[in-house]
Tab-separated table of C-alpha atoms and ligand atoms in Angstrom:
chain	number	residue	atom	x	y	z
A	1	MET	CA	21.067	-15.242	-18.984
A	2	THR	CA	18.300	-14.209	-16.577
A	3	LEU	CA	15.308	-12.050	-17.462
A	4	LEU	CA	16.863	-9.376	-15.311
A	5	SER	CA	20.108	-9.178	-17.252
A	6	GLN	CA	18.271	-9.276	-20.588
A	7	ASN	CA	15.776	-6.531	-19.841
A	8	GLN	CA	16.374	-4.620	-16.707
A	9	ALA	CA	20.055	-4.075	-16.049
A	10	GLY	CA	21.258	-0.762	-14.634
A	11	ARG	CA	23.578	1.391	-16.659
A	12	ALA	CA	26.845	1.202	-14.754
A	13	GLY	CA	28.168	-2.052	-16.212
A	14	ASP	CA	26.760	-4.081	-13.314
A	15	SER	CA	24.285	-6.365	-15.075
A	16	CYS	CA	22.526	-7.119	-11.771
A	17	LEU	CA	22.015	-3.544	-10.689
A	18	PRO	CA	18.347	-2.510	-10.560
A	19	ARG	CA	17.373	0.423	-12.782
A	20	HIS	CA	14.765	1.493	-10.268
A	21	VAL	CA	14.806	1.197	-6.467
A	22	ALA	CA	11.729	2.130	-4.417
A	23	VAL	CA	11.871	2.803	-0.668
A	24	ILE	CA	9.314	2.942	2.135
A	25	MET	CA	11.276	5.205	4.492
A	26	ASP	CA	9.826	3.958	7.786
A	27	GLY	CA	11.112	4.405	11.337
A	28	ASN	CA	11.772	8.144	11.619
A	29	GLY	CA	9.493	8.469	14.668
A	30	ARG	CA	11.062	5.517	16.504
A	31	TRP	CA	14.551	6.788	15.673
A	32	ALA	CA	13.704	10.086	17.382
A	33	GLN	CA	11.864	8.556	20.334
A	34	ARG	CA	14.822	6.278	21.114
A	35	ARG	CA	16.926	9.414	21.440
A	36	GLY	CA	14.379	11.248	23.564
A	37	LEU	CA	13.745	13.669	20.680
A	38	PRO	CA	10.450	14.856	19.156
A	39	ARG	CA	9.243	12.813	16.161
A	40	THR	CA	9.915	15.773	13.888
A	41	ALA	CA	13.655	15.409	14.613
A	42	GLY	CA	13.363	11.919	13.122
A	43	HIS	CA	11.778	13.307	9.969
A	44	ARG	CA	14.556	15.901	9.718
A	45	ALA	CA	17.168	13.136	9.980
A	46	GLY	CA	15.120	11.136	7.454
A	47	ALA	CA	15.145	13.993	4.948
A	48	GLU	CA	18.944	14.297	5.308
A	49	ASN	CA	19.277	10.572	4.763
A	50	PHE	CA	17.136	10.772	1.625
A	51	ARG	CA	19.693	13.206	0.199
A	52	ALA	CA	22.568	10.818	1.073
A	53	VAL	CA	20.824	7.722	-0.349
A	54	ALA	CA	19.830	9.572	-3.553
A	55	THR	CA	23.459	10.608	-4.058
A	56	ALA	CA	24.626	7.023	-3.444
A	57	CYS	CA	22.087	5.650	-5.945
A	58	LYS	CA	23.196	8.176	-8.541
A	59	GLU	CA	26.865	7.253	-8.015
A	60	LEU	CA	26.054	3.546	-8.323
A	61	GLY	CA	24.368	4.069	-11.715
A	62	ILE	CA	20.808	3.385	-10.566
A	63	GLU	CA	18.465	5.421	-12.791
A	64	HIS	CA	15.483	5.962	-10.480
A	65	LEU	CA	14.928	6.159	-6.734
A	66	THR	CA	11.286	6.465	-5.656
A	67	VAL	CA	10.475	7.245	-2.028
A	68	TYR	CA	7.261	7.371	-0.019
A	69	ALA	CA	7.465	10.796	1.600
A	70	PHE	CA	3.818	11.451	2.474
A	71	SER	CA	0.874	9.131	1.963
A	72	THR	CA	-2.833	9.895	1.486
A	73	GLU	CA	-3.238	8.348	4.968
A	74	ASN	CA	-0.553	10.482	6.659
A	75	TRP	CA	-3.062	13.384	6.991
A	76	LYS	CA	-4.431	11.411	9.988
A	77	ARG	CA	-1.302	12.325	11.990
A	78	PRO	CA	-1.339	15.276	14.424
A	79	LYS	CA	-1.400	18.584	12.548
A	80	ALA	CA	1.950	19.628	14.033
A	81	GLU	CA	3.639	16.512	12.600
A	82	VAL	CA	1.985	16.939	9.166
A	83	ASP	CA	3.057	20.600	9.096
A	84	ALA	CA	6.616	19.629	10.070
A	85	ILE	CA	6.884	17.038	7.257
A	86	LEU	CA	5.491	19.498	4.683
A	87	ALA	CA	7.876	22.204	5.952
A	88	LEU	CA	10.820	19.808	5.576
A	89	LEU	CA	9.751	19.018	2.031
A	90	GLU	CA	9.482	22.709	1.285
A	91	GLN	CA	12.962	23.327	2.688
A	92	TYR	CA	14.336	20.383	0.704
A	93	LEU	CA	12.785	21.701	-2.511
A	94	ARG	CA	14.019	25.240	-1.917
A	95	GLU	CA	17.566	23.890	-1.567
A	96	SER	CA	17.148	21.526	-4.506
A	97	VAL	CA	16.128	24.294	-6.884
A	98	GLU	CA	19.618	25.729	-6.287
A	99	THR	CA	21.534	22.453	-6.492
A	100	MET	CA	19.647	20.191	-8.945
A	101	ALA	CA	21.449	21.258	-12.105
A	102	ARG	CA	24.894	21.172	-10.414
A	103	ASP	CA	24.304	17.746	-8.785
A	104	ARG	CA	22.413	16.369	-11.797
A	105	ILE	CA	19.642	14.997	-9.587
A	106	ARG	CA	16.238	15.395	-11.237
A	107	LEU	CA	13.137	15.454	-9.064
A	108	ARG	CA	9.642	14.323	-9.957
A	109	PHE	CA	6.572	14.186	-7.741
A	110	LEU	CA	3.983	11.429	-7.806
A	111	GLY	CA	0.631	11.944	-6.116
A	112	ASP	CA	-2.265	14.364	-5.856
A	113	THR	CA	-0.236	17.526	-5.376
A	114	ALA	CA	-3.199	19.831	-6.186
A	115	VAL	CA	-4.304	19.935	-2.521
A	116	LEU	CA	-0.869	20.832	-1.101
A	117	PRO	CA	-0.137	24.312	0.300
A	118	PRO	CA	0.400	26.901	-2.494
A	119	ARG	CA	4.085	27.533	-1.621
A	120	LEU	CA	4.867	23.841	-1.944
A	121	ARG	CA	2.928	23.621	-5.225
A	122	ALA	CA	4.859	26.557	-6.634
A	123	LEU	CA	8.175	24.880	-5.736
A	124	ILE	CA	7.007	21.613	-7.289
A	125	ALA	CA	6.167	23.478	-10.518
A	126	GLU	CA	9.596	25.124	-10.431
A	127	THR	CA	11.439	21.817	-9.936
A	128	ASP	CA	9.330	20.188	-12.694
A	129	GLY	CA	10.559	22.879	-15.076
A	130	LEU	CA	14.196	22.317	-14.064
A	131	THR	CA	13.862	18.524	-14.276
A	132	ARG	CA	12.795	18.735	-17.898
A	133	ARG	CA	16.114	20.417	-18.717
A	134	ILE	CA	18.438	17.998	-16.849
A	135	GLU	CA	19.393	14.487	-17.888
A	136	GLY	CA	20.374	11.517	-15.774
A	137	PHE	CA	19.433	10.170	-12.351
A	138	GLN	CA	15.885	10.891	-11.170
A	139	ALA	CA	14.505	10.874	-7.634
A	140	ASN	CA	10.731	10.415	-7.529
A	141	VAL	CA	9.058	11.691	-4.375
A	142	CYS	CA	5.618	10.276	-3.599
A	143	LEU	CA	3.698	13.086	-1.992
A	144	ASN	CA	0.049	12.839	-0.985
A	145	TYR	CA	0.366	9.494	-2.707
A	146	GLY	CA	-1.663	6.303	-2.313
A	147	GLY	CA	-1.594	3.287	-4.607
A	148	ARG	CA	-5.385	2.969	-4.613
A	149	ALA	CA	-5.860	6.705	-5.225
A	150	GLU	CA	-3.432	6.430	-8.148
A	151	LEU	CA	-5.381	3.515	-9.673
A	152	LEU	CA	-8.695	5.346	-9.234
A	153	HIS	CA	-7.268	8.505	-10.775
A	154	ALA	CA	-5.957	6.455	-13.727
A	155	ALA	CA	-9.324	4.689	-14.180
A	156	GLN	CA	-11.113	8.064	-14.191
A	157	ALA	CA	-8.690	9.512	-16.762
A	158	PHE	CA	-9.027	6.427	-18.965
A	159	THR	CA	-12.842	6.537	-18.745
A	160	ARG	CA	-12.824	10.208	-19.719
A	161	ASP	CA	-10.656	9.361	-22.755
A	162	CYS	CA	-13.118	6.610	-23.710
A	163	MET	CA	-16.069	8.997	-23.442
A	164	GLU	CA	-14.246	11.490	-25.662
A	165	GLY	CA	-13.471	8.745	-28.210
A	166	LYS	CA	-9.698	8.935	-27.588
A	167	ALA	CA	-9.475	5.423	-26.116
A	168	SER	CA	-11.422	2.195	-26.186
A	169	PRO	CA	-11.802	-0.445	-23.435
A	170	ASP	CA	-11.266	-3.206	-26.017
A	171	ASN	CA	-7.769	-1.986	-26.821
A	172	LEU	CA	-6.583	-1.332	-23.270
A	173	THR	CA	-3.279	-3.042	-22.484
A	174	GLU	CA	-1.185	-3.081	-19.310
A	175	ALA	CA	1.340	-0.801	-20.991
A	176	ALA	CA	-1.386	1.658	-22.051
A	177	PHE	CA	-2.926	1.663	-18.557
A	178	SER	CA	0.503	2.343	-17.015
A	179	GLY	CA	0.518	5.542	-19.036
A	180	TYR	CA	-2.456	6.833	-17.003
A	181	LEU	CA	-0.676	6.347	-13.664
A	182	TRP	CA	1.196	9.136	-11.864
A	183	SER	CA	4.303	7.036	-12.541
A	184	ALA	CA	3.767	7.154	-16.344
A	185	GLY	CA	7.026	6.567	-18.188
A	186	LEU	CA	8.941	5.113	-15.221
A	187	PRO	CA	10.202	1.534	-15.347
A	188	ASP	CA	8.733	-0.696	-12.620
A	189	PRO	CA	10.973	-0.908	-9.524
A	190	GLU	CA	12.968	-4.145	-9.539
A	191	LEU	CA	13.786	-3.689	-5.844
A	192	LEU	CA	11.515	-2.389	-3.065
A	193	ILE	CA	13.198	-1.642	0.264
A	194	ARG	CA	11.272	-1.111	3.493
A	195	THR	CA	13.092	0.107	6.584
A	196	GLY	CA	11.700	-0.141	10.126
A	197	GLY	CA	10.868	-3.843	9.984
A	198	GLU	CA	7.157	-3.878	9.058
A	199	LEU	CA	6.091	-6.534	6.542
A	200	ARG	CA	3.479	-4.604	4.598
A	201	LEU	CA	3.122	-2.546	1.431
A	202	SER	CA	1.146	0.320	3.036
A	203	ASN	CA	-0.634	1.300	-0.204
A	204	PHE	CA	2.677	2.035	-1.988
A	205	LEU	CA	3.090	1.497	-5.762
A	206	LEU	CA	0.468	-1.280	-5.848
A	207	TRP	CA	0.548	-1.660	-9.642
A	208	GLN	CA	4.253	-1.033	-10.146
A	209	CYS	CA	5.544	-3.468	-7.488
A	210	ALA	CA	3.730	-6.538	-8.875
A	211	TYR	CA	7.082	-8.272	-9.448
A	212	SER	CA	9.450	-6.227	-7.279
A	213	GLU	CA	11.836	-8.053	-4.967
A	214	PHE	CA	10.944	-7.001	-1.404
A	215	TYR	CA	13.830	-6.291	1.004
A	216	VAL	CA	12.828	-5.512	4.600
A	217	THR	CA	15.304	-4.431	7.236
A	218	ASP	CA	14.811	-3.562	10.924
A	219	THR	CA	17.165	-0.618	10.470
A	220	LEU	CA	15.296	2.650	10.938
A	221	TRP	CA	15.329	4.993	7.930
A	222	PRO	CA	17.680	7.669	9.350
A	223	ASP	CA	20.238	4.892	10.025
A	224	PHE	CA	19.928	3.306	6.566
A	225	GLY	CA	23.343	4.206	5.186
A	226	ARG	CA	25.555	3.170	2.281
A	227	ASP	CA	26.454	-0.188	3.953
A	228	GLU	CA	22.778	-1.097	4.227
A	229	LEU	CA	22.118	-0.029	0.645
A	230	ASP	CA	24.999	-2.236	-0.517
A	231	ARG	CA	23.574	-5.134	1.529
A	232	ALA	CA	20.165	-4.712	-0.099
A	233	LEU	CA	21.731	-4.607	-3.570
A	234	ASP	CA	23.869	-7.700	-2.791
A	235	TRP	CA	20.730	-9.519	-1.664
A	236	TYR	CA	18.968	-8.427	-4.849
A	237	ARG	CA	21.791	-9.940	-6.943
A	238	THR	CA	21.051	-13.340	-5.384
A	239	ARG	CA	17.398	-13.296	-6.395
A	240	ASP	CA	16.105	-15.629	-9.094
A	241	ARG	CA	13.503	-13.483	-10.839
A	242	ARG	CA	11.055	-15.780	-12.610
A	243	PHE	CA	8.093	-13.446	-13.315
A	244	GLY	CA	5.769	-16.423	-12.970
A	245	GLY	CA	7.872	-18.582	-15.306
A	246	LEU	CA	10.559	-21.129	-14.514
A	247	SER	CA	14.094	-20.514	-13.352
A	248	THR	CA	16.621	-19.949	-16.106
A	249	LYS	CA	19.507	-20.341	-13.624
A	250	LYS	CA	21.640	-23.474	-13.947
B	1	FPP	C1	7.726	7.183	8.182
B	1	FPP	O1	8.246	7.120	9.479
B	1	FPP	C2	8.081	8.458	7.552
B	1	FPP	C3	7.203	9.392	7.083
B	1	FPP	C4	5.734	9.209	7.139
B	1	FPP	C5	7.644	10.686	6.548
B	1	FPP	C6	8.850	10.659	5.655
B	1	FPP	C7	9.265	12.041	5.409
B	1	FPP	C8	10.522	12.485	5.358
B	1	FPP	C9	11.705	11.612	5.458
B	1	FPP	C10	10.773	13.950	5.250
B	1	FPP	C11	10.850	14.571	3.922
B	1	FPP	C12	11.242	13.722	2.752
B	1	FPP	C13	12.025	14.106	1.707
B	1	FPP	C14	12.052	13.228	0.517
B	1	FPP	C15	12.855	15.310	1.694
B	1	FPP	P1	7.259	7.069	10.741
B	1	FPP	O2	7.035	8.457	11.214
B	1	FPP	O3	6.021	6.328	10.403
B	1	FPP	O4	8.157	6.280	11.763
B	1	FPP	P2	7.674	5.295	12.935
B	1	FPP	O5	7.106	4.067	12.250
B	1	FPP	O6	8.926	5.000	13.667
B	1	FPP	O7	6.663	6.050	13.741
């Protein structure tokens, strides 16, 4: 029996199904440009595809899908593009507030959301409230998220706890430190998918992806459909996850 099937199997009877899939949704701009459309059309198609992939993950029995929707570095893009992405997120959240309970898709946001526009923050607070009352599949949306910012934020929170006598550096464990991250309580992603062909992590889930299997496809995010998801999961099933130890496969 592999480490995966002992510890990390999904819930749907498929012992090699990841519990948690993370996705760097890259390629929206190229998808649009190839069609002679503005980049924002690619983000719109990307948002629609997020809905489809989240539904597919839920149906498969995956517990968590975490996506990189807006990074701490994405503010460097032209204001019109940033505004368009934030408007799409707002529209998505407005619709989700209506449908979350019916579709049993919980939403959680990871990142420094305090600096986002007030309307978006209010919707995030509303979805947080709904999420607490629903059980089952959870989609985690990384918004104004950066892996380094998350680690810094966690280090600051831990230091504050030490200064207030609530924690001590001598007793800090990996599990305890994980509890200071924006992703507190989530299992680490077993599978990280990157669309759009780039071979880099782009400051995404630096702590959490220490042992994730990394699947990269040239397919652009809006084209990443159920077939591609199945291919990624089939590839994942072939992986020999050793976590620094030796293979337990015969
Ligand atoms: C990367 O493609 C994509 C983004 C930076 C934005 C992703 C945002 C969305 C899909 C919209 C809202 C999301 C949700 C969850 C509703 P890119 O623009 O870097 O593409 P390129 O590499 O082809 O230029």
